[in-house]
PDB file of C-alpha atoms in Angstrom:
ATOM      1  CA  UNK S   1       3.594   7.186  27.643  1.00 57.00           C
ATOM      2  CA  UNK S   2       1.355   4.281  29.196  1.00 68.00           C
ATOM      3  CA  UNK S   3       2.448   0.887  30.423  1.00 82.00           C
ATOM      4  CA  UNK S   4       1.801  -1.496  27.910  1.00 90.00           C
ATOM      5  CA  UNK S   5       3.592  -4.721  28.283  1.00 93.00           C
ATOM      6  CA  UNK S   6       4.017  -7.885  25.921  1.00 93.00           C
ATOM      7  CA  UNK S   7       5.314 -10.715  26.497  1.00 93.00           C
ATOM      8  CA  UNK S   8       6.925 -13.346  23.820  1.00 93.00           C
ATOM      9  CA  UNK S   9       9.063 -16.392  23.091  1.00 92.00           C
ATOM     10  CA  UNK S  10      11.557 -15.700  20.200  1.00 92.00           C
ATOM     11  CA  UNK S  11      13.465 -18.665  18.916  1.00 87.00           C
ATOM     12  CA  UNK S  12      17.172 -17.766  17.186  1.00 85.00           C
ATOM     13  CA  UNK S  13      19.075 -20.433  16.679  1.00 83.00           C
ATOM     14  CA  UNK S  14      21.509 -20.673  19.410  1.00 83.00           C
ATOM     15  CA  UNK S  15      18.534 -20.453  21.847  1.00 88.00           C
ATOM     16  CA  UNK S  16      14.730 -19.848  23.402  1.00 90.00           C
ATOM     17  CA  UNK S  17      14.518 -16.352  24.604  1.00 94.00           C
ATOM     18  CA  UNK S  18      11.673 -15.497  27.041  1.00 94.00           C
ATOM     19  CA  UNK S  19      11.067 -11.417  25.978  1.00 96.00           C
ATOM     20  CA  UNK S  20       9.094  -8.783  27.911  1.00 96.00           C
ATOM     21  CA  UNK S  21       8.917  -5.608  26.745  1.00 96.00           C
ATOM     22  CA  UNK S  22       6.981  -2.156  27.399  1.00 96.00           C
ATOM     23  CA  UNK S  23       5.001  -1.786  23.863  1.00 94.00           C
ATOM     24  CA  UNK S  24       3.905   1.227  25.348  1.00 92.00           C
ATOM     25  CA  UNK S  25       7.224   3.304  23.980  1.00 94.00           C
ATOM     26  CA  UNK S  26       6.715   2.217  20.614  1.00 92.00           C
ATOM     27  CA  UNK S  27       4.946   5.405  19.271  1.00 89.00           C
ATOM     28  CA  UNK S  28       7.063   7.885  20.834  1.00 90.00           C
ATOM     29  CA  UNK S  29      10.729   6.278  20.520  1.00 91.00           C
ATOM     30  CA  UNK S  30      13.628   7.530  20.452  1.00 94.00           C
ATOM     31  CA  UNK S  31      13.395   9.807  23.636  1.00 94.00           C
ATOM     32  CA  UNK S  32      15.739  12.100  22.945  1.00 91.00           C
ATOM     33  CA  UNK S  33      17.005  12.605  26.450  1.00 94.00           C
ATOM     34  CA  UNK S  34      17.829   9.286  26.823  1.00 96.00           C
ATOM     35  CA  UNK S  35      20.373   7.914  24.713  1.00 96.00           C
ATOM     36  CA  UNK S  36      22.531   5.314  27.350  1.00 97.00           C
ATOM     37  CA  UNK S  37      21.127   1.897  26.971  1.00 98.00           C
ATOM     38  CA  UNK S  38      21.719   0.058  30.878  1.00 97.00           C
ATOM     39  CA  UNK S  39      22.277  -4.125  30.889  1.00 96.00           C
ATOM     40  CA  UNK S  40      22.045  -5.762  34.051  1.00 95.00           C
ATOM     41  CA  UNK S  41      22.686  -9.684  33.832  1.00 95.00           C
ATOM     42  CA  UNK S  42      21.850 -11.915  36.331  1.00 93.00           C
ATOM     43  CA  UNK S  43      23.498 -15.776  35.900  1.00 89.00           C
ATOM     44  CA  UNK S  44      21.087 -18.202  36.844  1.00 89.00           C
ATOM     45  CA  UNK S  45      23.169 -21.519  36.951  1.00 84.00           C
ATOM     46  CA  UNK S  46      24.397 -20.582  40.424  1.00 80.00           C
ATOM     47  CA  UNK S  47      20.590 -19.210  41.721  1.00 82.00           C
ATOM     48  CA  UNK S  48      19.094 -22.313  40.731  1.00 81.00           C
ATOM     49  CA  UNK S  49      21.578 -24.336  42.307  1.00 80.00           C
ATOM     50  CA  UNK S  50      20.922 -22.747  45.718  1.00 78.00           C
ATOM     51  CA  UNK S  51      16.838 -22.153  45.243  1.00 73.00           C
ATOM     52  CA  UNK S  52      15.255 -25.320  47.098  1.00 72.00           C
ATOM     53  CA  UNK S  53      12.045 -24.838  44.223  1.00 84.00           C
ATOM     54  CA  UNK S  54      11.128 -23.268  41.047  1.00 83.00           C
ATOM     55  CA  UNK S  55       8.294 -21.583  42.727  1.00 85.00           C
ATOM     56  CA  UNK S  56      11.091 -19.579  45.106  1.00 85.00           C
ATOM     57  CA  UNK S  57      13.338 -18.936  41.992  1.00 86.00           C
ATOM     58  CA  UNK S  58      10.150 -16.922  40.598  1.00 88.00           C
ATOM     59  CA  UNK S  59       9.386 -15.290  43.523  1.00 89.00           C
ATOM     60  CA  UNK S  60      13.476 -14.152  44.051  1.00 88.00           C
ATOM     61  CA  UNK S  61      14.131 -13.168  40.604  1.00 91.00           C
ATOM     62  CA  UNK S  62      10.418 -10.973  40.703  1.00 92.00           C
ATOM     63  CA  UNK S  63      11.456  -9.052  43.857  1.00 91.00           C
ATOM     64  CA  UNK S  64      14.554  -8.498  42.381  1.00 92.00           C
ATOM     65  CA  UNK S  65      13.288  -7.064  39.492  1.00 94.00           C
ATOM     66  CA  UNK S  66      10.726  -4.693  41.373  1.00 94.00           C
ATOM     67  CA  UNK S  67      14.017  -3.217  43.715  1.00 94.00           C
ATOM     68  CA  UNK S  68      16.137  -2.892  41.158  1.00 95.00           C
ATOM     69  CA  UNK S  69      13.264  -0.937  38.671  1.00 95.00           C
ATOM     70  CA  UNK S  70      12.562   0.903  41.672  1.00 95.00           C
ATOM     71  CA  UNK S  71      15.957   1.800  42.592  1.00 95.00           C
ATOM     72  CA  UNK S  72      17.284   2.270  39.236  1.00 95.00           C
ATOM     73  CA  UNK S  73      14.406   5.068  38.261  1.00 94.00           C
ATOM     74  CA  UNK S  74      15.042   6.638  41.695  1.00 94.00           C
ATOM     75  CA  UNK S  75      18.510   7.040  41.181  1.00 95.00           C
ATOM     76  CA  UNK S  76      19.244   7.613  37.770  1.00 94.00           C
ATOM     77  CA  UNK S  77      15.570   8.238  36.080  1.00 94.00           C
ATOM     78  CA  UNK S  78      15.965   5.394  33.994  1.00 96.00           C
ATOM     79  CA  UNK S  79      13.211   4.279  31.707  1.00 96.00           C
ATOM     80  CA  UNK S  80      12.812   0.257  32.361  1.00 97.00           C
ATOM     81  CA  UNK S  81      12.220  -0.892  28.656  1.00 97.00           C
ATOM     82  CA  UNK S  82      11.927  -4.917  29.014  1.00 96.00           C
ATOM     83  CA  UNK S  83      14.152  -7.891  29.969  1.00 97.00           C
ATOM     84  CA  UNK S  84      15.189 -11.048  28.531  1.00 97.00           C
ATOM     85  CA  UNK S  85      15.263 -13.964  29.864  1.00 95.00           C
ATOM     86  CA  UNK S  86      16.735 -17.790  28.700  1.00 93.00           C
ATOM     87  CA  UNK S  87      18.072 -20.891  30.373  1.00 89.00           C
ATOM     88  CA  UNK S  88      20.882 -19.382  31.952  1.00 90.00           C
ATOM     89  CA  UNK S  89      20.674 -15.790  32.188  1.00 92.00           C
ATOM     90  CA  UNK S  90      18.023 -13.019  32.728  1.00 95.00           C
ATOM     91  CA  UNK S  91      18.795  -9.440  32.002  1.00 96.00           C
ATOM     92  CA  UNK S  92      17.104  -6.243  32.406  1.00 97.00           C
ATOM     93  CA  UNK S  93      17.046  -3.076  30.138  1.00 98.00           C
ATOM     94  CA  UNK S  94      16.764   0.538  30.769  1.00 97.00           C
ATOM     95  CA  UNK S  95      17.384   3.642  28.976  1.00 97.00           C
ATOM     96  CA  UNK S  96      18.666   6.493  31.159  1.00 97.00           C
ATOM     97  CA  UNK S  97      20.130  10.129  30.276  1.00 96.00           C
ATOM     98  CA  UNK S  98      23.663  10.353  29.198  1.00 95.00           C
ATOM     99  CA  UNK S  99      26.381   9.918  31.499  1.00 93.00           C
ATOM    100  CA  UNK S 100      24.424  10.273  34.491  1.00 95.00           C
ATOM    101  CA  UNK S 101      24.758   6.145  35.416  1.00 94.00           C
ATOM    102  CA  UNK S 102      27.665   5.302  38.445  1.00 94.00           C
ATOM    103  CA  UNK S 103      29.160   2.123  38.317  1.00 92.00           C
ATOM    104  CA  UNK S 104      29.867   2.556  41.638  1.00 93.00           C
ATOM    105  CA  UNK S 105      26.587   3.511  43.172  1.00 94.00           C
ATOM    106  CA  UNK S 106      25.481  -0.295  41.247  1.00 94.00           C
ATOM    107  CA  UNK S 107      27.992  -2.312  42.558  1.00 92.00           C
ATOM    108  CA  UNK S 108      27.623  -1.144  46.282  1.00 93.00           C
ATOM    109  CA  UNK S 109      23.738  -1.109  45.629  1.00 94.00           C
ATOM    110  CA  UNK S 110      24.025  -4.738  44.519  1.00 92.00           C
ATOM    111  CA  UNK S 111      26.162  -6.015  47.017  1.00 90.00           C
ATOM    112  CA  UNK S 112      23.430  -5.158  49.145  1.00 90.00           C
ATOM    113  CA  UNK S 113      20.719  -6.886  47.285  1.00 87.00           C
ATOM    114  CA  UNK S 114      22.176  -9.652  45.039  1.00 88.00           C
ATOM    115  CA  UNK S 115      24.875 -12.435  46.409  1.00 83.00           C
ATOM    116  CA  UNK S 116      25.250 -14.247  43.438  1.00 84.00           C
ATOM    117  CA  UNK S 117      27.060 -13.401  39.555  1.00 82.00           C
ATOM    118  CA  UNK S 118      25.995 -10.453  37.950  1.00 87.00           C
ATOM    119  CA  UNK S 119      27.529  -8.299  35.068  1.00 91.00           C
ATOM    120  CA  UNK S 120      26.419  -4.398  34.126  1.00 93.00           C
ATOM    121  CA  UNK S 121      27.082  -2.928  31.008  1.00 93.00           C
ATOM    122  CA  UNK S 122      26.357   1.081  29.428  1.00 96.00           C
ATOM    123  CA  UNK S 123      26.559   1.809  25.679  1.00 96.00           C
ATOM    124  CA  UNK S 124      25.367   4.713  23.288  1.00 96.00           C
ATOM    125  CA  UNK S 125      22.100   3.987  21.677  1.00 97.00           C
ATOM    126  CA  UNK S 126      20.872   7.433  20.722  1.00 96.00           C
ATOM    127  CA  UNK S 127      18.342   5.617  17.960  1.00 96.00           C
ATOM    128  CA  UNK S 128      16.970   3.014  20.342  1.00 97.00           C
ATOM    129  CA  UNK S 129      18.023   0.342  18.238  1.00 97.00           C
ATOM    130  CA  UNK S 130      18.026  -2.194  21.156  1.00 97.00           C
ATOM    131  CA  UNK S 131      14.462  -1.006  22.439  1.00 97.00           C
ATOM    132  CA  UNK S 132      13.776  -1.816  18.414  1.00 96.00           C
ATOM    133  CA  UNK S 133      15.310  -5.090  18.858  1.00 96.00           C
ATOM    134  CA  UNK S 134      12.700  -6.176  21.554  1.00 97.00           C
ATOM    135  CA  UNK S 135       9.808  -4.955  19.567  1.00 96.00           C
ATOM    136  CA  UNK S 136       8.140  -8.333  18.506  1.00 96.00           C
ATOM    137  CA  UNK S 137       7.520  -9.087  14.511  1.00 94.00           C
ATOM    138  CA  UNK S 138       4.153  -9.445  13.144  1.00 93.00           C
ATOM    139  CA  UNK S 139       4.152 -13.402  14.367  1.00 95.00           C
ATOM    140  CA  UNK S 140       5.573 -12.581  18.104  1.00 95.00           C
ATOM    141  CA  UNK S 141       2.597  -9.604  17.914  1.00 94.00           C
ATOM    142  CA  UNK S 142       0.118 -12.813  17.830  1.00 95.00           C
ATOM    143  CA  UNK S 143       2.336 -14.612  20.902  1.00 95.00           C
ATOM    144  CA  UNK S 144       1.662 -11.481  22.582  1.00 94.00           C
ATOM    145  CA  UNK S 145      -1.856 -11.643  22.267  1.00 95.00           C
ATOM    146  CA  UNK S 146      -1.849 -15.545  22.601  1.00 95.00           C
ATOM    147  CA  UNK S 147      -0.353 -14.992  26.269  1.00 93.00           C
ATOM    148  CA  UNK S 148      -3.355 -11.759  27.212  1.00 93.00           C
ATOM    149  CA  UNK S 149      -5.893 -14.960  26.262  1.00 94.00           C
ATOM    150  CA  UNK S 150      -4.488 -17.181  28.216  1.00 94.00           C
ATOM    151  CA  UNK S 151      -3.540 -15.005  31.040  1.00 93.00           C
ATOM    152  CA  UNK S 152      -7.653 -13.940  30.719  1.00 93.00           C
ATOM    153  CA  UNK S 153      -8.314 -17.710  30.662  1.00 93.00           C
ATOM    154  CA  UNK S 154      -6.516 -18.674  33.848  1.00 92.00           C
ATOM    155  CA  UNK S 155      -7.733 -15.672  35.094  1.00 90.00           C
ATOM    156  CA  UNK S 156     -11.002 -16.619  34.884  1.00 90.00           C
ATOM    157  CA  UNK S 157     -10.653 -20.239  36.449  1.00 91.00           C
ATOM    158  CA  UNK S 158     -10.191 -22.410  33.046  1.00 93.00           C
ATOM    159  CA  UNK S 159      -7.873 -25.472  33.391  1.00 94.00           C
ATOM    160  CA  UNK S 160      -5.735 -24.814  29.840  1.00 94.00           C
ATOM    161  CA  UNK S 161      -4.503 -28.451  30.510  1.00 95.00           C
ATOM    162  CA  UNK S 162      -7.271 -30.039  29.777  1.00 95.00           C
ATOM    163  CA  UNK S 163      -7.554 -30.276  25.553  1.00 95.00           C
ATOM    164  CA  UNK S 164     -10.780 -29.376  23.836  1.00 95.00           C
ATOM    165  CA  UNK S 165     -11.733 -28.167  20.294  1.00 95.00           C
ATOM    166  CA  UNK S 166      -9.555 -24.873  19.909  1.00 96.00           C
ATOM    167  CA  UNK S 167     -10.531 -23.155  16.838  1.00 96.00           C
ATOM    168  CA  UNK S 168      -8.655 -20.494  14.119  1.00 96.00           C
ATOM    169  CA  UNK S 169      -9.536 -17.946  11.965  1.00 96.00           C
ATOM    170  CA  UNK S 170      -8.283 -17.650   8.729  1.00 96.00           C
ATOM    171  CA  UNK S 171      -9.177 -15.046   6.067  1.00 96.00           C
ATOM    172  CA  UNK S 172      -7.786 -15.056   2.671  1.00 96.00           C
ATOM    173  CA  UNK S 173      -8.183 -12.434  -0.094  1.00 95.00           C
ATOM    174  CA  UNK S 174      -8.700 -15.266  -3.050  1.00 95.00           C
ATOM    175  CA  UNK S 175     -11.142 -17.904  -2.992  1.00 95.00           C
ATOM    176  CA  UNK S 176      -8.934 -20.447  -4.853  1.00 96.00           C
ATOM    177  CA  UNK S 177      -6.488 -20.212  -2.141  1.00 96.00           C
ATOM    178  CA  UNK S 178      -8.626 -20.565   0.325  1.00 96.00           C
ATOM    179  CA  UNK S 179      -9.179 -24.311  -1.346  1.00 96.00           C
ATOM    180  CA  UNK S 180      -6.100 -24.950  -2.086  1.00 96.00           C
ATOM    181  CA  UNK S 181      -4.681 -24.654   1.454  1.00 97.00           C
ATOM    182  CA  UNK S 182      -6.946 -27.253   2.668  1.00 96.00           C
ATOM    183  CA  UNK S 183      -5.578 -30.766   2.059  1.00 96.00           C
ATOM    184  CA  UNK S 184      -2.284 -29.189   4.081  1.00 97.00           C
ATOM    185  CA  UNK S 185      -4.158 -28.105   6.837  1.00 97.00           C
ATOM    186  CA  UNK S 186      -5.979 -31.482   6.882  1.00 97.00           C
ATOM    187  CA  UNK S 187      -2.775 -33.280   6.396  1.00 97.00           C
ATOM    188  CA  UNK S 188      -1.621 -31.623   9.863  1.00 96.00           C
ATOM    189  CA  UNK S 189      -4.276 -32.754  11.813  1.00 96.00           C
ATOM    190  CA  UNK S 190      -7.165 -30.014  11.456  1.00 97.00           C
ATOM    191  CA  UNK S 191     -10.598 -30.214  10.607  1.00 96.00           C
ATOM    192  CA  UNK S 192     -12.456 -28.137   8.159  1.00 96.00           C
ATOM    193  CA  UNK S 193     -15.239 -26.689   9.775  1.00 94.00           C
ATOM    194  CA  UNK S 194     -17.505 -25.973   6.695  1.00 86.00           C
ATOM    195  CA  UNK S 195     -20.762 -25.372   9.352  1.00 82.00           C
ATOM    196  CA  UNK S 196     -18.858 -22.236  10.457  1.00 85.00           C
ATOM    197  CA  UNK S 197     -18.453 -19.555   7.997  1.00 79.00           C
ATOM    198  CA  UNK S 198     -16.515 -17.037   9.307  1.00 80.00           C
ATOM    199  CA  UNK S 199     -16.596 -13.311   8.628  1.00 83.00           C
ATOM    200  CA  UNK S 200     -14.920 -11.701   5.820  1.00 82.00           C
ATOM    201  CA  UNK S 201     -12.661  -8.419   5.906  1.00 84.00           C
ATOM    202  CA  UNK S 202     -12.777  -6.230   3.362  1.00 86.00           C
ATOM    203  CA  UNK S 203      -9.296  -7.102   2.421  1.00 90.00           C
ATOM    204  CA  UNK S 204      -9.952 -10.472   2.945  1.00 94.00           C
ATOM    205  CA  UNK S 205     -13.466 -11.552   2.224  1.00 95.00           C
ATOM    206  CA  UNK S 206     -12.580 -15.255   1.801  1.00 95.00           C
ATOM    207  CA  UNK S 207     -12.275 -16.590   5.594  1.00 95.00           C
ATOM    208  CA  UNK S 208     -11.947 -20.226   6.576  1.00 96.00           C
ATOM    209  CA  UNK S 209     -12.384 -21.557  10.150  1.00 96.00           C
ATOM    210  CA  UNK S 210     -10.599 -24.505  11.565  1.00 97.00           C
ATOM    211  CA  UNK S 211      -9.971 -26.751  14.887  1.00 96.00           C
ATOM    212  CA  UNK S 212      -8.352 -28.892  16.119  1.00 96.00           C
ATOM    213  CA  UNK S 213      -8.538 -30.727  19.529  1.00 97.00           C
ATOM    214  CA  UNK S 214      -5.622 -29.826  21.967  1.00 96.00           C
ATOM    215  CA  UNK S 215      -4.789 -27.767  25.087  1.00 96.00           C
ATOM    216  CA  UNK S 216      -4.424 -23.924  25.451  1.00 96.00           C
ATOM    217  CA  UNK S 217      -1.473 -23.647  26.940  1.00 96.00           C
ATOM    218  CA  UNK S 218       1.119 -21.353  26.116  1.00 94.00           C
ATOM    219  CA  UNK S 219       3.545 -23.142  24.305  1.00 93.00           C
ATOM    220  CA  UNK S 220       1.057 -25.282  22.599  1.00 96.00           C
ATOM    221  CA  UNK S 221      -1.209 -22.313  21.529  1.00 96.00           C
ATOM    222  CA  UNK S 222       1.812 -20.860  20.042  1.00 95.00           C
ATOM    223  CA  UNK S 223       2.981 -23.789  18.516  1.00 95.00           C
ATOM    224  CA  UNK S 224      -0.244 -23.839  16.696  1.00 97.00           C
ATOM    225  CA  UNK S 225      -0.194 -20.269  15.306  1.00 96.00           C
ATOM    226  CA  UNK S 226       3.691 -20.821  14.196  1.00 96.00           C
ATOM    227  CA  UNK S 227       2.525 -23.343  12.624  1.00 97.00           C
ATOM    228  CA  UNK S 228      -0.414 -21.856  10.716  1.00 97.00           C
ATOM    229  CA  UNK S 229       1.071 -18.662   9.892  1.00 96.00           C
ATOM    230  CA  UNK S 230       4.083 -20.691   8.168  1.00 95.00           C
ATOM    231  CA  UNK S 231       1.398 -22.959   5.998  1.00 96.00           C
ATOM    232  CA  UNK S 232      -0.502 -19.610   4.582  1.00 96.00           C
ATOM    233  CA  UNK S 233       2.484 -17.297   4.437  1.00 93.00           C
ATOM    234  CA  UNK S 234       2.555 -17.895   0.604  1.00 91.00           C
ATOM    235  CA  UNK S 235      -0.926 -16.804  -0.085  1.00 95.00           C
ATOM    236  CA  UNK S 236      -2.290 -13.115   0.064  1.00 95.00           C
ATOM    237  CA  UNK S 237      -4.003 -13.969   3.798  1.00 96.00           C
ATOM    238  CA  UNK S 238      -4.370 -13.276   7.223  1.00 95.00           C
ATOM    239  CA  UNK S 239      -4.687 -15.322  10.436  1.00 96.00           C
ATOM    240  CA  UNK S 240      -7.466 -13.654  12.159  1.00 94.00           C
ATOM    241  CA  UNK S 241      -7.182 -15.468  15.911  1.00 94.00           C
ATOM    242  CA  UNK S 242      -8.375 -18.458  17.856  1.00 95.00           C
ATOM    243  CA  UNK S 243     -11.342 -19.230  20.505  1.00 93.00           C
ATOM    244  CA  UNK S 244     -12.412 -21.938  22.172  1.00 92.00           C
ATOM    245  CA  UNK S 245     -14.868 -23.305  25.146  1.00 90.00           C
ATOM    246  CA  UNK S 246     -13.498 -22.765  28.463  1.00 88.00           C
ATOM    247  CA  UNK S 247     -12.870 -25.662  30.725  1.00 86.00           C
ATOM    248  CA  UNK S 248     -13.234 -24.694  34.179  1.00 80.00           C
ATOM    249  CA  UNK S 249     -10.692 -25.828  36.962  1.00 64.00           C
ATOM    250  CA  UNK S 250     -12.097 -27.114  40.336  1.00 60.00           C
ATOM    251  CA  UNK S 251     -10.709 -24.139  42.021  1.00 58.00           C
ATOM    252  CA  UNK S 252     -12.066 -22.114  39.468  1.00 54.00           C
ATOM    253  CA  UNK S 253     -15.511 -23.163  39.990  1.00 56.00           C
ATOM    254  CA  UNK S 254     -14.910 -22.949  44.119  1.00 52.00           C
ATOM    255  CA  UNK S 255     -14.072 -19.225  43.168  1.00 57.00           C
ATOM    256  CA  UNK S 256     -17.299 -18.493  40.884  1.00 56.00           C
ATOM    257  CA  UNK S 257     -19.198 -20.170  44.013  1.00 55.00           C
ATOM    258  CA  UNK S 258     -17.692 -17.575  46.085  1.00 50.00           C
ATOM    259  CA  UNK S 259     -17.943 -15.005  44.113  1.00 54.00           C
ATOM    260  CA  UNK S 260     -21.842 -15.860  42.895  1.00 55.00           C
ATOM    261  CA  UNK S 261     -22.382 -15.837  46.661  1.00 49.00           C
ATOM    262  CA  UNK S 262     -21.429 -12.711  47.413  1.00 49.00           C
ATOM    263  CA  UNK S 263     -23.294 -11.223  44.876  1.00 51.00           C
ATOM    264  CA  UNK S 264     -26.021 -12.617  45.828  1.00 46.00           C
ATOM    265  CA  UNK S 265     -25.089 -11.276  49.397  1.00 48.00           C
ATOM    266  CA  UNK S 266     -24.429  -7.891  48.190  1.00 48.00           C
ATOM    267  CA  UNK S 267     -27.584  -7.966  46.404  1.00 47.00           C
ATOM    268  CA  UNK S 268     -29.309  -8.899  49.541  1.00 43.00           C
ATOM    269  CA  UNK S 269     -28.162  -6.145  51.770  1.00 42.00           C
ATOM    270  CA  UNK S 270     -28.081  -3.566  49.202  1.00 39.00           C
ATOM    271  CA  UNK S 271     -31.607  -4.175  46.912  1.00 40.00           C
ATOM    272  CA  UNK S 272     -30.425  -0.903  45.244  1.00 40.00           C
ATOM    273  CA  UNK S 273     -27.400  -2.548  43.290  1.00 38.00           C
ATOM    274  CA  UNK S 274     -27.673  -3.981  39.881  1.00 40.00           C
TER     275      UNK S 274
END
């Protein structure tokens, strides 16, 4: 099994729920040898009340996190599956063997490392139907991609605040569909862009590109692909993706400076390199 983490919003609707969860156990779930599902619940009203800045908050609850996966897999070999998190709580997931997990060893390990409200919980869950749970649906599959483009984006220096044409890919197995999904999309603010053609699938060889002008950050990016996927869920189709035109930060351009310089140093001391 490989790392391979996704991360998702998933709207119920009691609440907004903030999932991250290792994809990568997907293919070989259930492992048999590990049938107790582990909760660990931190309660957040009290942390935020004493955490001067959100920025601190982030960096607390992430170096809890690392101890407690780090302890956790020392201790009891548990398998850290994913963690949810919402306005007032954040909890963690593992799967470890059966009945190897000590109350006891938590709370004195905890005492050490957390000061504020926290709750712990072991159940059976032979089938791991939890683990199943925080497996995202077809639509949270493209919120997981949506947040790898935009973690490439930032990444790469682009200011995802700043709005410019963002454009999506729509494929459609029937051509009259295909028209007759316009005037909605055109209703909701998007342009048509005939000039761009698209590129068929074989099980959809009718695509349609479209744009509209807006930001690319995460919550409006997935906005816009809720939003899509609901207007063409009653035809035989497909949405295929988005792109746009990077905008480029001022620190992002200081760091492709830097970085073109160096090359250019590297280059110079090392004629050899390509």
């Amino acid at each position: 099994m490989t790392d391979e983490w996704g991360f998702y919003e998933r709207l119920t609707e009691s609440e907004q729920m903030r999932i991250l969860v290792n994809i990568g156990y997907k293919s070989e779930m259930p492992l048999a040898e590990y049938s107790d599902l582990l909760s660990v619940t931190l309660n957040l009203y009290t942390v935020r009340q004493t955490t001067q800045t959100k920025k601190a908050l982030i960096v607390q609850l992430e170096l809890f996190e690392s101890k407690l996966e780090k302890w956790a897999s020392g201790m009891f070999n548990a398998k850290y599956v994913g963690r949810i998190n919402t306005s007032t709580r954040l909890e963690f997931y593992y799967y470890v063997p059966k009945g190897v997990f000590s109350a006891d060893a938590f709370q004195e390990w905890m005492q050490r490392e957390w000061t504020f409200r926290a709750q712990q919980y072991v159940k059976d869950d032979a089938g791991w139907e939890f683990y199943g749970f925080l497996l995202p649906n077809r639509l949270e599959e493209l919120f997981v991609h949506n947040a790898h483009m935009i973690y490439a984006l930032l990444h790469k220096g682009d200011n995802i605040g700043q709005p410019r044409n963002v454009y999506h890919w729509l494929l459609f197995a029937q051509a009259e569909d295909r028209t007759a999904v316009e005037p909605t999309l055109r209703q909701l603010g998007y342009r048509i862009e005939k000039e761009r053609p698209g590129e068929p699938d074989a099980g959809y060889p009718f695509p349609l590109v479209i744009s509209r002008f807006d930001d690319v950050k995460l919550d409006t990016v997935n906005e816009r692909v809720r939003e899509l996927y609901g207007v063409i869920s009653d035809y035989d189709s497909r949405y295929d993706g988005w792109g746009s035109t990077m905008r480029i930060s001022s620190t992002g351009r200081f760091r492709q400076n830097v970085k073109r310089l160096l090359n250019t140093t590297l280059r110079r001391f090392h004629p050899g390199r390509r």
